[in-house]
């Protein structure tokens, strides 16, 4: 029919070229019809395209308005929340987490962690704050606030048409110039830390860090942090220590002026025995409980008379007495159990004049082993000389109406590689805030031992660098 129409048109217009084009018209029509059918079928196929690759209910956003500016806005909102907590006069935030726990703090890493952020871009800021806290222990608020402000400045650049990779290249170039040219001269304005083993130098470094977290308490906490750090340093080689070697024991009540340092370990519970003190004591640590072992399979014991019952109990008592006697004969004065201590075992421990302490946390057991040089045993029996620990003085005392057990080492004894800061405060929220401040101070002392260069604080360095970079 199309050939007929085209021939009629060609005859009417006296144009022979249309006759040859009719074959091409038919060819195009014949080839195009399968593709049109395929396009129609794809329109009805819900599994085709991006929707077929992703889970049902997904959201896909791209472009400047759809993705880039939304990410910038999310990061800016996070920095707006945390920037008011920056510095010694920063405001505390009251955060109620999903468990209903109330946290009052100005620490940025704690705030962003408890907020449970879901936005991917804002989550990256949270990860950056956690990495800063892990590496340096301080400066988390500066990381989040500075990143949010940088992203806020990029919004106008994106609207002008700059690509994000160009903006990143510009920031990288400015950062390199700042670190290589502008920052080193500023480190000469403040005297560097000369000796990492001098208490005065450590106090000078730690005081501004503690003041930024809890203003007014730095005069009390800074000497305590310096003393605790010095107690864990090795006597030879460069001044260095592990952050895990300085622990905090929080005891509610009193005020911060009653806080003190113990060169050793402090357990927040009393002894199980009536004896409460031992000097120059050998210590054995059991990772299990001190009780008769139970059988894996259930069994039935048939007792025909009272003598059978009496002999059954005596055999159990005899076995336990043999175990405790072997421990006492090895010279041990203090037994520490990581599980339950039976009444029978406690009776024989009292008979042989030993002290007994029960610690339920395996992390506390590890810290006690570090403080005394002991090895946690998984069997109940007499320890070898290498498995025993040593402590100069083990005693129980009452702090704030609470019994605590102190494992203290003398100043000249290098067996202990652990120091404990006994922290006192009136409320649990203040205790938690002071603990975070001490943790930041210990990290600052460790960093200063690695590199003693210092720069002016209170934001002076940041403002000067901003002026130099923008000039």
C-alpha positions as semicolon CSV with decimal commas, in nm:
position;residue;x (nm);y (nm);z (nm)
1;X;0,000;0,000;0,000
2;X;0,289;0,237;0,082
3;X;0,445;0,161;-0,260
4;X;0,120;0,249;-0,426
5;X;0,090;0,578;-0,233
6;X;0,450;0,673;-0,307
7;X;0,408;0,603;-0,678
8;X;0,097;0,818;-0,686
9;X;0,283;1,101;-0,510
10;X;0,576;1,063;-0,748
11;X;0,348;1,079;-1,049
12;X;0,165;1,378;-0,905
13;X;0,479;1,577;-0,830
14;X;0,666;1,440;-1,129
15;X;0,953;1,339;-0,894
16;X;1,116;1,003;-0,957
17;X;1,339;1,025;-0,648
18;X;1,053;0,944;-0,418
19;X;1,009;0,609;-0,589
20;X;1,357;0,497;-0,483
21;X;1,308;0,626;-0,133
22;X;1,003;0,415;-0,079
23;X;1,215;0,105;-0,045
24;X;1,421;0,282;0,224
25;X;1,100;0,386;0,399
26;X;0,982;0,029;0,409
27;X;1,320;-0,089;0,540
28;X;1,325;0,164;0,821
29;X;0,970;0,076;0,913
30;X;1,050;-0,292;0,922
31;X;1,364;-0,249;1,135
32;X;1,221;0,011;1,375
33;X;0,914;-0,186;1,471
34;X;1,096;-0,448;1,691
35;X;1,275;-0,172;1,890
36;X;0,948;0,009;1,953
37;X;0,800;-0,313;2,085
38;X;1,105;-0,365;2,311
39;X;1,076;-0,012;2,450
40;X;0,712;-0,074;2,528
41;X;0,793;-0,401;2,702
42;X;1,068;-0,237;2,913
43;X;0,822;0,026;3,024
44;X;0,607;-0,248;3,177
45;X;0,907;-0,443;3,319
46;X;0,957;-0,326;3,678
47;X;1,284;-0,521;3,722
48;X;1,470;-0,326;3,455
49;X;1,707;-0,033;3,526
50;X;1,818;0,090;3,868
51;X;1,503;-0,032;4,040
52;X;1,587;-0,392;3,951
53;X;1,935;-0,373;4,109
54;X;1,849;-0,219;4,447
55;X;1,628;-0,332;4,731
56;X;1,263;-0,231;4,739
57;X;1,216;0,106;4,908
58;X;1,556;0,244;4,807
59;X;1,622;0,612;4,738
60;X;1,856;0,737;4,469
61;X;1,973;1,099;4,464
62;X;2,229;1,262;4,240
63;X;2,331;1,602;4,112
64;X;2,404;1,925;4,293
65;X;2,067;1,981;4,459
66;X;1,988;1,614;4,509
67;X;2,307;1,489;4,673
68;X;2,595;1,735;4,713
69;X;2,416;2,017;4,889
70;X;2,218;1,777;5,107
71;X;2,542;1,620;5,230
72;X;2,683;1,966;5,303
73;X;2,370;2,058;5,497
74;X;2,381;1,740;5,708
75;X;2,746;1,797;5,805
76;X;2,677;2,161;5,881
77;X;2,395;2,064;6,118
78;X;2,623;1,827;6,310
79;X;2,892;2,093;6,347
80;X;2,628;2,343;6,464
81;X;2,531;2,106;6,747
82;X;2,888;2,053;6,871
83;X;3,054;2,391;6,811
84;X;2,885;2,552;7,115
85;X;3,068;2,298;7,338
86;X;3,414;2,405;7,218
87;X;3,657;2,541;7,475
88;X;3,654;2,581;7,854
89;X;3,339;2,794;7,848
90;X;3,158;2,558;7,612
91;X;2,811;2,444;7,707
92;X;2,733;2,090;7,817
93;X;2,490;1,886;7,611
94;X;2,224;1,667;7,769
95;X;2,187;1,355;7,556
96;X;1,932;1,079;7,621
97;X;2,031;0,765;7,430
98;X;1,812;0,478;7,312
99;X;1,846;0,302;7,649
100;X;1,712;0,605;7,835
101;X;2,051;0,684;7,986
102;X;2,115;1,055;8,045
103;X;2,462;1,182;7,948
104;X;2,570;1,536;8,036
105;X;2,898;1,623;7,866
106;X;3,080;1,870;7,643
107;X;3,302;1,600;7,486
108;X;3,236;1,599;7,111
109;X;3,329;1,232;7,057
110;X;3,077;1,124;7,322
111;X;2,805;1,351;7,184
112;X;2,826;1,234;6,822
113;X;2,856;0,871;6,935
114;X;2,541;0,884;7,148
115;X;2,343;1,070;6,878
116;X;2,337;0,751;6,663
117;X;2,372;0,938;6,333
118;X;2,227;0,767;6,024
119;X;2,310;1,010;5,741
120;X;2,611;0,873;5,545
121;X;2,794;1,204;5,507
122;X;2,739;1,305;5,870
123;X;2,845;0,954;5,972
124;X;3,185;1,023;5,813
125;X;3,227;1,321;6,046
126;X;3,149;1,093;6,339
127;X;3,413;0,846;6,221
128;X;3,664;1,132;6,185
129;X;3,595;1,241;6,544
130;X;3,639;0,882;6,670
131;X;3,968;0,846;6,480
132;X;4,094;1,174;6,628
133;X;3,995;1,055;6,976
134;X;4,175;0,723;6,925
135;X;4,496;0,876;6,791
136;X;4,530;1,193;6,999
137;X;4,259;1,174;7,266
138;X;4,166;1,541;7,220
139;X;4,068;1,788;6,949
140;X;3,752;1,604;6,842
141;X;3,535;1,916;6,859
142;X;3,781;2,107;6,641
143;X;3,767;1,831;6,380
144;X;3,388;1,835;6,354
145;X;3,348;2,215;6,377
146;X;3,628;2,284;6,129
147;X;3,501;2,027;5,879
148;X;3,148;2,166;5,902
149;X;3,271;2,521;5,843
150;X;3,482;2,416;5,543
151;X;3,183;2,243;5,388
152;X;2,966;2,549;5,454
153;X;3,219;2,760;5,260
154;X;3,205;2,520;4,965
155;X;2,832;2,567;4,908
156;X;2,882;2,893;4,714
157;X;3,165;2,734;4,514
158;X;2,940;2,447;4,409
159;X;2,667;2,688;4,300
160;X;2,925;2,875;4,092
161;X;2,988;2,556;3,896
162;X;3,311;2,424;4,050
163;X;3,346;2,048;4,060
164;X;3,396;1,885;4,404
165;X;3,732;1,745;4,295
166;X;3,854;2,100;4,223
167;X;3,744;2,213;4,569
168;X;3,924;1,917;4,731
169;X;4,240;1,999;4,535
170;X;4,226;2,358;4,661
171;X;4,183;2,250;5,023
172;X;4,472;2,004;4,989
173;X;4,700;2,272;4,847
174;X;4,611;2,515;5,127
175;X;4,665;2,246;5,390
176;X;5,008;2,154;5,256
177;X;5,115;2,518;5,250
178;X;4,991;2,571;5,605
179;X;5,170;2,265;5,748
180;X;5,499;2,324;5,565
181;X;5,534;2,704;5,578
182;X;5,303;2,866;5,834
183;X;5,283;2,623;6,126
184;X;5,655;2,548;6,201
185;X;5,743;2,912;6,290
186;X;5,454;2,921;6,538
187;X;5,598;2,623;6,727
188;X;5,898;2,842;6,818
189;X;5,682;3,089;7,012
190;X;5,625;2,848;7,305
191;X;5,912;2,658;7,475
192;X;5,901;2,288;7,395
193;X;5,880;2,021;7,664
194;X;6,242;1,959;7,760
195;X;6,222;1,644;7,971
196;X;5,936;1,396;7,964
197;X;6,032;1,263;8,308
198;X;6,005;1,601;8,481
199;X;5,676;1,639;8,668
200;X;5,671;2,019;8,621
201;X;5,697;1,983;8,243
202;X;5,413;1,728;8,232
203;X;5,195;1,954;8,449
204;X;5,262;2,245;8,211
205;X;5,150;2,037;7,913
206;X;4,848;1,872;8,076
207;X;4,695;2,176;8,251
208;X;4,552;2,352;7,940
209;X;4,398;2,025;7,819
210;X;4,222;1,963;8,151
211;X;4,110;2,327;8,171
212;X;3,946;2,300;7,828
213;X;3,735;2,007;7,951
214;X;3,665;2,099;8,313
215;X;3,761;2,456;8,395
216;X;3,874;2,512;8,753
217;X;3,986;2,157;8,829
218;X;4,315;2,163;8,639
219;X;4,519;2,270;8,941
220;X;4,411;1,956;9,126
221;X;4,398;1,705;8,840
222;X;4,715;1,803;8,650
223;X;4,961;1,694;8,927
224;X;4,765;1,369;8,968
225;X;4,781;1,291;8,595
226;X;5,153;1,375;8,582
227;X;5,227;1,155;8,885
228;X;5,027;0,864;8,740
229;X;5,207;0,891;8,404
230;X;5,549;0,907;8,568
231;X;5,468;0,598;8,776
232;X;5,429;0,382;8,464
233;X;5,732;0,505;8,267
234;X;6,034;0,280;8,226
235;X;6,353;0,392;8,397
236;X;6,566;0,350;8,083
237;X;6,525;0,464;7,726
238;X;6,309;0,752;7,600
239;X;6,018;0,873;7,810
240;X;5,713;0,676;7,698
241;X;5,419;0,493;7,849
242;X;5,096;0,323;7,747
243;X;4,763;0,500;7,786
244;X;4,612;0,173;7,914
245;X;4,856;0,183;8,210
246;X;4,671;0,475;8,372
247;X;4,332;0,375;8,507
248;X;4,057;0,566;8,688
249;X;3,860;0,434;8,988
250;X;3,543;0,640;9,039
251;X;3,402;0,658;9,392
252;X;3,090;0,864;9,447
253;X;3,094;1,118;9,728
254;X;3,327;1,383;9,861
255;X;3,484;1,641;9,632
256;X;3,760;1,650;9,374
257;X;4,022;1,764;9,627
258;X;4,004;1,417;9,792
259;X;4,127;1,243;9,475
260;X;4,467;1,073;9,491
261;X;4,699;0,840;9,299
262;X;4,779;0,477;9,383
263;X;5,081;0,315;9,220
264;X;4,912;-0,015;9,164
265;X;4,557;-0,147;9,138
266;X;4,236;-0,052;9,319
267;X;3,944;-0,298;9,329
268;X;3,607;-0,140;9,407
269;X;3,501;-0,414;9,650
270;X;3,617;-0,550;9,984
271;X;3,796;-0,871;10,077
272;X;3,605;-1,192;10,144
273;X;3,812;-1,289;10,448
274;X;3,835;-1,145;10,799
275;X;4,204;-1,063;10,746
276;X;4,231;-0,725;10,573
277;X;4,603;-0,654;10,530
278;X;4,920;-0,823;10,406
279;X;5,267;-0,683;10,336
280;X;5,529;-0,814;10,096
281;X;5,271;-1,059;9,970
282;X;5,286;-1,320;9,697
283;X;4,966;-1,326;9,491
284;X;4,796;-1,599;9,290
285;X;4,524;-1,511;9,040
286;X;4,270;-1,770;8,926
287;X;4,063;-1,706;8,617
288;X;3,806;-1,955;8,751
289;X;3,619;-1,983;9,077
290;X;3,748;-2,150;9,395
291;X;3,494;-2,425;9,444
292;X;3,452;-2,798;9,394
293;X;3,429;-2,879;9,025
294;X;3,092;-3,006;8,906
295;X;3,064;-3,313;8,686
296;X;2,961;-3,270;8,324
297;X;2,703;-3,552;8,344
298;X;2,434;-3,592;8,606
299;X;2,474;-3,882;8,844
300;X;2,300;-4,041;9,140
301;X;2,474;-4,129;9,466
302;X;2,304;-4,395;9,679
303;X;2,363;-4,349;10,053
304;X;2,239;-4,623;10,283
305;X;2,324;-4,470;10,620
306;X;2,462;-4,160;10,792
307;X;2,820;-4,282;10,769
308;X;2,800;-4,276;10,388
309;X;2,682;-3,913;10,393
310;X;2,953;-3,819;10,642
311;X;3,227;-3,986;10,440
312;X;3,100;-3,823;10,118
313;X;3,127;-3,475;10,270
314;X;3,463;-3,552;10,425
315;X;3,612;-3,658;10,094
316;X;3,506;-3,327;9,938
317;X;3,645;-3,132;10,232
318;X;3,969;-3,327;10,222
319;X;4,021;-3,254;9,855
320;X;3,955;-2,881;9,900
321;X;4,189;-2,868;10,202
322;X;4,465;-3,031;9,999
323;X;4,428;-2,766;9,726
324;X;4,427;-2,471;9,968
325;X;4,716;-2,616;10,173
326;X;4,929;-2,657;9,859
327;X;4,860;-2,293;9,770
328;X;4,958;-2,179;10,121
329;X;5,273;-2,394;10,123
330;X;5,394;-2,220;9,806
331;X;5,416;-1,894;10,003
332;X;5,102;-1,726;9,870
333;X;4,935;-1,473;10,099
334;X;4,662;-1,339;9,869
335;X;4,422;-1,541;9,650
336;X;4,223;-1,364;9,377
337;X;3,939;-1,555;9,211
338;X;3,762;-1,466;8,889
339;X;3,448;-1,657;8,987
340;X;3,257;-1,788;9,286
341;X;3,439;-1,867;9,611
342;X;3,260;-2,146;9,798
343;X;3,210;-2,136;10,174
344;X;3,425;-2,446;10,213
345;X;3,716;-2,290;10,022
346;X;3,678;-1,967;10,219
347;X;3,689;-2,165;10,545
348;X;4,023;-2,325;10,460
349;X;4,164;-1,995;10,327
350;X;4,085;-1,841;10,665
351;X;4,242;-2,138;10,845
352;X;4,573;-2,099;10,660
353;X;4,586;-1,722;10,714
354;X;4,544;-1,598;10,356
355;X;4,346;-1,310;10,204
356;X;4,082;-1,371;9,937
357;X;3,934;-1,130;9,683
358;X;3,666;-1,201;9,423
359;X;3,675;-1,004;9,093
360;X;3,400;-1,077;8,841
361;X;3,535;-0,878;8,546
362;X;3,798;-1,039;8,327
363;X;3,925;-0,692;8,228
364;X;3,986;-0,610;8,596
365;X;4,167;-0,942;8,636
366;X;4,398;-0,853;8,348
367;X;4,475;-0,514;8,502
368;X;4,552;-0,677;8,836
369;X;4,788;-0,920;8,660
370;X;4,964;-0,623;8,496
371;X;4,993;-0,442;8,830
372;X;5,134;-0,740;9,022
373;X;5,313;-0,938;8,751
374;X;5,096;-1,246;8,804
375;X;4,958;-1,493;8,550
376;X;4,587;-1,581;8,553
377;X;4,551;-1,957;8,603
378;X;4,268;-2,165;8,460
379;X;4,334;-2,457;8,698
380;X;4,281;-2,470;9,073
381;X;4,607;-2,562;9,245
382;X;4,945;-2,445;9,366
383;X;5,114;-2,192;9,134
384;X;5,473;-2,204;9,018
385;X;5,722;-1,926;9,099
386;X;5,675;-1,770;8,753
387;X;5,296;-1,768;8,784
388;X;5,286;-1,582;9,115
389;X;5,272;-1,205;9,144
390;X;5,407;-0,976;9,411
391;X;5,274;-0,671;9,590
392;X;5,431;-0,461;9,864
393;X;5,107;-0,389;10,049
394;X;4,755;-0,530;10,006
395;X;4,492;-0,381;10,234
396;X;4,126;-0,297;10,256
397;X;4,007;0,050;10,345
398;X;3,684;0,244;10,338
399;X;3,647;0,535;10,095
400;X;3,324;0,730;10,096
401;X;3,145;0,456;10,293
402;X;3,248;0,194;10,037
403;X;3,505;-0,082;10,103
404;X;3,785;-0,097;9,845
405;X;4,092;-0,320;9,815
406;X;4,422;-0,152;9,733
407;X;4,722;-0,329;9,578
408;X;4,995;-0,068;9,620
409;X;5,362;-0,086;9,521
410;X;5,643;0,122;9,669
411;X;5,798;0,398;9,458
412;X;6,118;0,202;9,397
413;X;5,939;-0,118;9,293
414;X;5,920;-0,157;8,916
415;X;5,699;-0,467;8,926
416;X;5,389;-0,251;8,877
417;X;5,323;-0,107;8,534
418;X;4,986;0,034;8,636
419;X;4,877;0,351;8,813
420;X;4,525;0,423;8,935
421;X;4,372;0,765;8,995
422;X;4,106;0,738;9,269
423;X;3,855;1,002;9,161
424;X;3,599;1,158;9,396
425;X;3,303;1,379;9,302
426;X;2,952;1,452;9,423
427;X;2,751;1,318;9,126
428;X;2,797;1,041;8,872
429;X;2,776;1,282;8,576
430;X;3,061;1,494;8,718
431;X;3,263;1,177;8,775
432;X;3,215;1,069;8,414
433;X;3,310;1,416;8,286
434;X;3,624;1,424;8,501
435;X;3,719;1,077;8,379
436;X;3,699;1,195;8,017
437;X;3,910;1,501;8,105
438;X;4,176;1,279;8,266
439;X;4,175;1,052;7,961
440;X;4,240;1,354;7,736
441;X;4,519;1,469;7,967
442;X;4,690;1,127;7,961
443;X;4,674;1,121;7,580
444;X;4,824;1,473;7,568
445;X;5,110;1,365;7,795
446;X;5,183;1,062;7,578
447;X;5,182;1,275;7,261
448;X;5,412;1,532;7,422
449;X;5,657;1,256;7,515
450;X;5,677;1,160;7,148
451;X;5,707;1,517;7,018
452;X;5,753;1,799;7,268
453;X;5,678;2,091;7,033
454;X;5,399;2,322;7,154
455;X;5,199;2,605;6,990
456;X;4,988;2,887;7,143
457;X;4,645;2,773;7,255
458;X;4,298;2,924;7,310
459;X;4,237;2,942;6,935
460;X;4,526;3,182;6,871
461;X;4,705;2,940;6,637
462;X;4,390;2,869;6,437
463;X;4,312;3,239;6,389
464;X;4,666;3,323;6,284
465;X;4,675;3,037;6,034
466;X;4,340;3,147;5,893
467;X;4,475;3,497;5,832
468;X;4,791;3,365;5,666
469;X;4,608;3,121;5,439
470;X;4,348;3,376;5,328
471;X;4,606;3,650;5,269
